[in-house]
Each structure stands twice: as structure tokens, then as C-alpha cells.
Amino acid sequence: YRNTEMPMAGTNEIRQLAHTINVLIREFDRQEGWRQQMMQDLAHELRTPLTSLLSRLEAILDGILPSTEENMHKIHTEIERLCRLVDDLEKLSDAEGARFQLNIQRVDMSQLVRDVYEGFVFMSKAKSIRLTFQKPHVPCYAEVDPDRIIQVISNLLSNAIKYTPSGGAVEVGLYPARNEIVVYCQDNGIGISETELTLIFNRFYRVDKSRSRHNASGGIGVGLSIAKALVEAHGGMIGAESVLGKGSKFYFCIEAAD
Ligand code: ADP
């Protein structure tokens, strides 16, 4: 019996369907694996500072550690870091989640980069870093969500200042390249090795984990993954070049507008 209205699927179609199902299952497994890894990393990130806080507070309660201002201050700093961690996680899930919406406007990119630069002048002076802004020779416009792009540039600039020793230099600037605009942030700081360079845009990745964890100003390694998600949401790309001990250049490209 053959139903002429509903033709039977041929062997090729069945094979194609089986292949598609396999691909979907593999993708699902991959995402599930990724989710598990993310939860483990997250648990670790939270447990480490919480355990250290708990033991210090217990020591104070037991009278082993005096409740001096200095000890209280350390605890306060650690709690502040935990709050930043939670803020960063929210920003990350915002940037990668479905509820993330761009408020696109035609923006003078040169003005925008200059504004961000000006916001960092004080911070760089406080660390004796020479911060300069390189203005483009031609007008540079793009259709972007200014708040999100400000967030990306701020992240690159604060990293550049954070990972450059006192006396160093940081330059932020932009230029047109074919139909795109390139925004860059270059420093002569500690640099990143070739192997680490491929990992820094991953969530929770930090080159020197101990340095960041024990240093109150150190982040949790999600800043660059947020920046990447934001740039990619604009259809752009983000990248970095670096030489260990010499410095780094971070840049992102977005389509230029008239
Ligand atoms: P964090 O919050 O740790 O700064 P990021 O995602 O912003 O996290 O950066 C990830 C890692 O990349 C940092 O921990 C640091 O090791 C490295 N990194 C980022 N920017 C620079 C830079 N300009 N120079 C050297 N290393 C950098």
C-alpha cells in the first residue's frame, strides 16, 4: 500500500534527519556540559571568599583575632568584592541572555571614546600612568548602543590601567578601516603569554588566579567575556595582541555608519 498524498521519506531523508538529531543532541550535551562547568566555577568563586570571611569572623568571635579596625576593614573589603562579583554575574547574564536589548543610536564614536578617556584621567594619574587619547583624522560614526559600548571601552581601559605598573603608558584611540571602526586600548604593562591570550575572553579566566583573588581590586575574570558578548551583540568582533612583559593591545571593530 502506498499513500500517494503523504509520500514515505526516502532513505536519504531519514539519514539526513538522523544526522540532524545527532547534531542537536551533541549541541545539547555541549551546552549542558558548559552549564555544569559554569556552576562549578561559580560555586568555587563564591566559596573561596566566603570561607575566608567565615573563618575570620569566627576567629574574632572566639577572641583569637582582635576586633580591630584593621581586621574589620579587611572583612569589609572582602564583602565589597563579593558584591562586585554578584554585580558582574548579573551583567554577564544580561549581556548573554535573551532579555538583553540594544538601544541603537547613531553615535559620534570619537566623542564617545574621548568621554570614556576623560573619566579615567584621574585614576591613571593616581597610579602615575600616562594616559593619552588618539583622535581619528576623519569623523567616525557608528550605529551602536552608547551605554554598552561605553561599558566595553571602560572595561578595556580599567584593565589596561590595572595591569600596567606605575610609570607606564596607556593609549586609547580609534580609526576607520574600510567599512569598520576600530577602537583600541594599548598599554605597555605586564602583557599576556601566547597560550593565555586564547583563554582570556572565557568566563572566569584570569591569568594569575592567586593575584586577583587576594587582591581586592582584582576582578573575577568575567569583564572580558561581558565585553565580548556586548561587541558581538553589535555584530562586531573583539580581539587582543600581547607580548608577555611588554604590553597588550585590545581592540574591537564595529560597522561604520555614514
Ligand atoms: P578580571 O576581572 O580578572 O580583570 P577580565 O575578564 O577583565 O577579568 O580579564 C581576564 C584576565 O585577562 C585578567 O585576569 C588578566 O589576567 C588578563 N588581562 C586583561 N587585560 C589585560 C591587560 N591589559 N594586560 C594584561 N593582562 C590583562
Coordinates of C-alpha atoms and ligand atoms in Angstrom, one line a residue:
Y1 CA 0.0 0.0 0.0
R2 CA 1.3 3.5 -0.9
N3 CA -0.2 6.6 0.3
T4 CA 0.3 9.0 -2.6
E5 CA -0.8 12.1 -0.6
M6 CA 1.9 11.5 2.1
P7 CA 5.0 10.1 0.4
M8 CA 7.2 7.9 2.6
A9 CA 10.5 9.5 3.5
G10 CA 13.3 8.1 1.4
T11 CA 16.5 6.5 2.9
N12 CA 18.4 9.8 2.3
E13 CA 15.9 11.9 4.1
I14 CA 15.8 9.5 7.1
R15 CA 19.6 9.6 7.1
Q16 CA 19.5 13.4 7.0
L17 CA 17.0 13.5 9.8
A18 CA 19.1 11.1 11.9
H19 CA 22.1 13.3 11.3
T20 CA 20.3 16.5 12.3
I21 CA 19.0 14.8 15.5
N22 CA 22.6 13.7 16.3
V23 CA 23.9 17.2 15.8
L24 CA 21.2 18.7 18.1
I25 CA 21.9 16.1 20.8
R26 CA 25.6 16.8 20.6
E27 CA 25.0 20.6 20.9
F28 CA 22.6 20.0 23.8
D29 CA 25.3 17.9 25.6
R30 CA 27.9 20.5 24.9
Q31 CA 25.7 23.3 26.4
E32 CA 24.8 21.1 29.4
G33 CA 28.5 20.4 30.0
W34 CA 29.2 24.1 29.7
R35 CA 26.4 24.9 32.2
Q36 CA 27.8 22.4 34.7
Q37 CA 31.3 23.8 34.4
M38 CA 29.9 27.3 34.9
M39 CA 28.0 26.3 38.0
Q40 CA 31.2 24.6 39.4
D41 CA 33.3 27.7 38.7
L42 CA 30.7 29.9 40.2
A43 CA 30.4 27.8 43.4
H44 CA 34.2 27.9 43.7
E45 CA 34.3 31.7 43.2
L46 CA 31.8 32.2 45.9
R47 CA 33.1 29.5 48.3
T48 CA 36.7 30.8 48.5
P49 CA 35.9 34.3 49.8
L50 CA 33.0 33.1 51.9
T51 CA 35.2 30.5 53.7
S52 CA 37.9 33.1 54.4
L53 CA 35.3 35.6 55.7
L54 CA 33.7 32.9 57.9
S55 CA 37.0 31.8 59.4
R56 CA 38.0 35.4 60.2
L57 CA 34.6 36.2 61.8
E58 CA 34.7 33.0 63.8
A59 CA 38.2 33.9 65.0
I60 CA 37.0 37.3 66.1
L61 CA 34.0 35.8 67.9
D62 CA 36.3 33.3 69.6
G63 CA 38.6 36.1 70.7
I64 CA 41.6 34.7 68.7
L65 CA 41.6 37.6 66.4
P66 CA 41.1 41.1 67.9
S67 CA 38.2 43.1 66.5
T68 CA 40.5 46.0 65.5
E69 CA 39.5 48.5 62.8
E70 CA 42.1 46.9 60.5
N71 CA 40.6 43.5 60.8
M72 CA 37.1 44.8 60.3
H73 CA 38.3 46.8 57.3
K74 CA 39.7 43.6 55.7
I75 CA 36.4 41.9 56.1
H76 CA 34.6 44.9 54.7
T77 CA 36.8 44.9 51.6
E78 CA 36.1 41.2 51.1
I79 CA 32.4 41.7 51.3
E80 CA 32.6 44.5 48.8
R81 CA 34.4 42.2 46.4
L82 CA 31.7 39.6 46.8
C83 CA 29.1 42.3 46.0
R84 CA 31.1 43.2 42.9
L85 CA 31.2 39.6 41.9
V86 CA 27.4 39.3 42.1
D87 CA 27.1 42.5 40.1
D88 CA 29.4 41.1 37.4
L89 CA 27.5 37.9 37.2
E90 CA 24.3 39.8 36.7
K91 CA 25.9 41.9 34.0
L92 CA 27.2 38.7 32.3
S93 CA 23.9 37.0 32.3
D94 CA 22.3 40.3 31.0
A95 CA 24.8 40.5 28.2
E96 CA 24.4 36.9 27.2
G97 CA 20.8 36.4 27.9
A98 CA 17.7 36.8 25.7
R99 CA 16.4 39.8 27.7
F100 CA 19.3 41.8 26.5
Q101 CA 18.2 44.6 24.2
L102 CA 20.3 47.2 22.4
N103 CA 19.2 50.8 22.3
I104 CA 20.8 51.6 18.9
Q105 CA 21.6 55.2 18.0
R106 CA 23.9 57.0 15.6
V107 CA 26.9 57.9 17.7
D108 CA 30.0 60.1 17.2
M109 CA 32.5 57.4 18.2
S110 CA 35.3 59.8 18.6
Q111 CA 33.4 61.9 21.1
L112 CA 32.3 58.7 22.9
V113 CA 35.8 57.3 23.3
R114 CA 37.0 60.8 24.4
D115 CA 34.3 60.9 27.1
V116 CA 35.3 57.5 28.5
Y117 CA 39.0 58.5 28.3
E118 CA 38.3 61.6 30.4
G119 CA 36.6 59.5 33.0
F120 CA 39.8 57.6 33.5
V121 CA 42.3 60.5 33.7
F122 CA 42.0 60.8 37.5
M123 CA 42.5 57.0 38.0
S124 CA 45.6 56.9 35.8
K125 CA 47.1 60.0 37.4
A126 CA 46.6 58.3 40.8
K127 CA 48.7 55.4 39.6
S128 CA 51.2 57.6 37.7
I129 CA 50.3 56.2 34.3
R130 CA 50.4 58.4 31.3
L131 CA 47.0 58.1 29.6
T132 CA 46.6 59.5 26.1
F133 CA 43.7 59.8 23.6
Q134 CA 44.5 59.3 19.9
K135 CA 41.9 61.2 17.9
P136 CA 41.0 59.9 14.4
H137 CA 41.8 62.1 11.3
V138 CA 38.3 61.7 10.0
P139 CA 34.8 61.7 11.6
C140 CA 33.9 58.2 12.9
Y141 CA 30.2 57.4 13.3
A142 CA 28.5 54.1 14.1
E143 CA 25.1 52.8 15.0
V144 CA 25.5 51.4 18.5
D145 CA 24.0 51.3 22.0
P146 CA 26.3 54.0 23.5
D147 CA 25.9 52.7 27.1
R148 CA 27.0 49.2 26.1
I149 CA 30.0 50.5 24.1
I150 CA 31.0 52.8 27.0
Q151 CA 30.9 49.6 29.2
V152 CA 33.2 47.8 26.8
I153 CA 35.8 50.7 26.5
S154 CA 35.7 51.2 30.2
N155 CA 36.4 47.6 30.8
L156 CA 39.4 47.6 28.4
L157 CA 40.7 50.9 29.9
S158 CA 40.4 49.8 33.5
N159 CA 42.2 46.5 32.7
A160 CA 45.0 48.4 30.9
I161 CA 45.5 50.6 34.0
K162 CA 45.1 47.6 36.4
Y163 CA 47.7 45.5 34.5
T164 CA 50.2 48.3 33.9
P165 CA 52.7 49.2 36.6
S166 CA 53.2 52.8 37.8
G167 CA 55.2 54.8 35.3
G168 CA 53.7 53.0 32.4
A169 CA 51.6 54.3 29.5
V170 CA 48.2 53.6 28.1
E171 CA 46.8 54.9 24.9
V172 CA 43.1 54.7 23.8
G173 CA 42.0 55.6 20.3
L174 CA 40.1 54.8 17.2
Y175 CA 40.4 54.8 13.4
P176 CA 38.4 53.9 10.4
A177 CA 39.3 50.7 8.5
R178 CA 37.4 50.0 5.3
N179 CA 33.7 49.9 6.4
E180 CA 34.5 49.5 10.0
I181 CA 35.7 51.5 13.0
V182 CA 38.4 50.1 15.2
V183 CA 38.6 51.1 18.8
Y184 CA 41.8 50.1 20.6
C185 CA 43.4 50.4 24.0
Q186 CA 47.1 49.8 24.2
D187 CA 49.3 49.5 27.2
N188 CA 53.0 48.8 28.0
G189 CA 52.1 46.7 31.1
I190 CA 52.7 43.1 32.2
G191 CA 51.4 41.5 28.9
I192 CA 49.9 38.1 28.4
S193 CA 51.5 34.9 27.1
E194 CA 50.5 33.4 23.8
T195 CA 48.7 30.5 25.3
E196 CA 46.8 32.6 27.9
L197 CA 45.8 35.1 25.1
T198 CA 43.5 32.5 23.7
L199 CA 41.7 32.0 27.0
I200 CA 41.2 35.5 28.5
F201 CA 37.8 36.0 26.8
N202 CA 36.5 32.9 28.5
R203 CA 34.3 33.3 31.6
F204 CA 36.1 33.3 34.9
Y205 CA 39.5 33.2 33.2
R206 CA 42.3 35.1 35.0
V207 CA 46.0 34.7 34.1
D208 CA 47.2 34.8 37.7
K209 CA 44.4 33.5 39.8
S210 CA 46.0 34.0 43.2
R211 CA 47.0 37.6 42.4
S212 CA 43.4 38.5 41.5
R213 CA 41.8 36.6 44.3
H214 CA 43.8 38.0 47.1
N215 CA 43.9 41.5 45.7
A216 CA 40.7 43.4 46.5
S217 CA 40.9 45.3 43.2
G218 CA 41.1 42.1 41.2
G219 CA 38.0 41.1 39.3
I220 CA 36.6 37.6 38.9
G221 CA 37.6 37.2 35.2
V222 CA 34.2 38.0 33.6
G223 CA 34.9 41.5 32.4
L224 CA 36.3 40.5 29.0
S225 CA 33.6 37.9 28.4
I226 CA 31.0 40.6 29.1
A227 CA 32.9 42.9 26.7
K228 CA 32.9 40.1 24.0
A229 CA 29.2 39.4 24.4
L230 CA 28.4 43.1 24.1
V231 CA 30.6 43.7 21.0
E232 CA 29.2 40.5 19.3
A233 CA 25.7 41.7 20.0
H234 CA 26.6 44.7 17.8
G235 CA 27.7 42.3 15.1
G236 CA 31.3 43.3 15.8
M237 CA 34.4 41.4 16.9
I238 CA 36.9 41.8 19.8
G239 CA 40.5 40.7 20.0
A240 CA 43.8 41.2 21.6
E241 CA 47.5 41.1 20.8
S242 CA 50.1 40.9 23.5
V243 CA 53.7 40.2 24.3
L244 CA 54.5 39.0 27.8
G245 CA 56.4 41.6 29.8
K246 CA 56.0 44.2 27.1
G247 CA 52.3 45.1 26.9
S248 CA 48.9 44.4 25.3
K249 CA 46.6 45.9 22.7
F250 CA 42.9 45.2 23.0
Y251 CA 40.7 46.3 20.1
F252 CA 37.2 45.8 18.8
C253 CA 35.7 46.6 15.4
I254 CA 32.1 47.6 14.6
E255 CA 30.5 48.6 11.3
A256 CA 30.8 52.2 10.4
A257 CA 27.8 54.4 9.7
D258 CA 27.6 57.5 7.4
Ligands
ADP1 P1 39.5 40.5 35.6 O1 38.2 40.8 36.3 O2 40.2 39.4 36.3 O3 40.3 41.6 35.2 P2 38.9 40.2 32.8 O4 37.9 39.2 32.1 O5 38.6 41.6 32.6 O6 38.9 39.8 34.3 O7 40.3 39.8 32.3 C1 40.7 38.4 32.3 C2 42.2 38.3 32.5 O8 42.9 38.8 31.4 C3 42.7 39.2 33.7 O9 42.6 38.5 34.9 C4 44.2 39.4 33.3 O10 44.9 38.3 33.7 C5 44.1 39.4 31.8 N1 44.2 40.8 31.2 C6 43.1 41.6 30.8 N2 43.5 42.8 30.4 C7 44.9 42.8 30.5 C8 45.9 43.8 30.2 N3 45.6 44.9 29.6 N4 47.2 43.4 30.4 C9 47.5 42.2 30.9 N5 46.6 41.2 31.3 C10 45.3 41.5 31.0

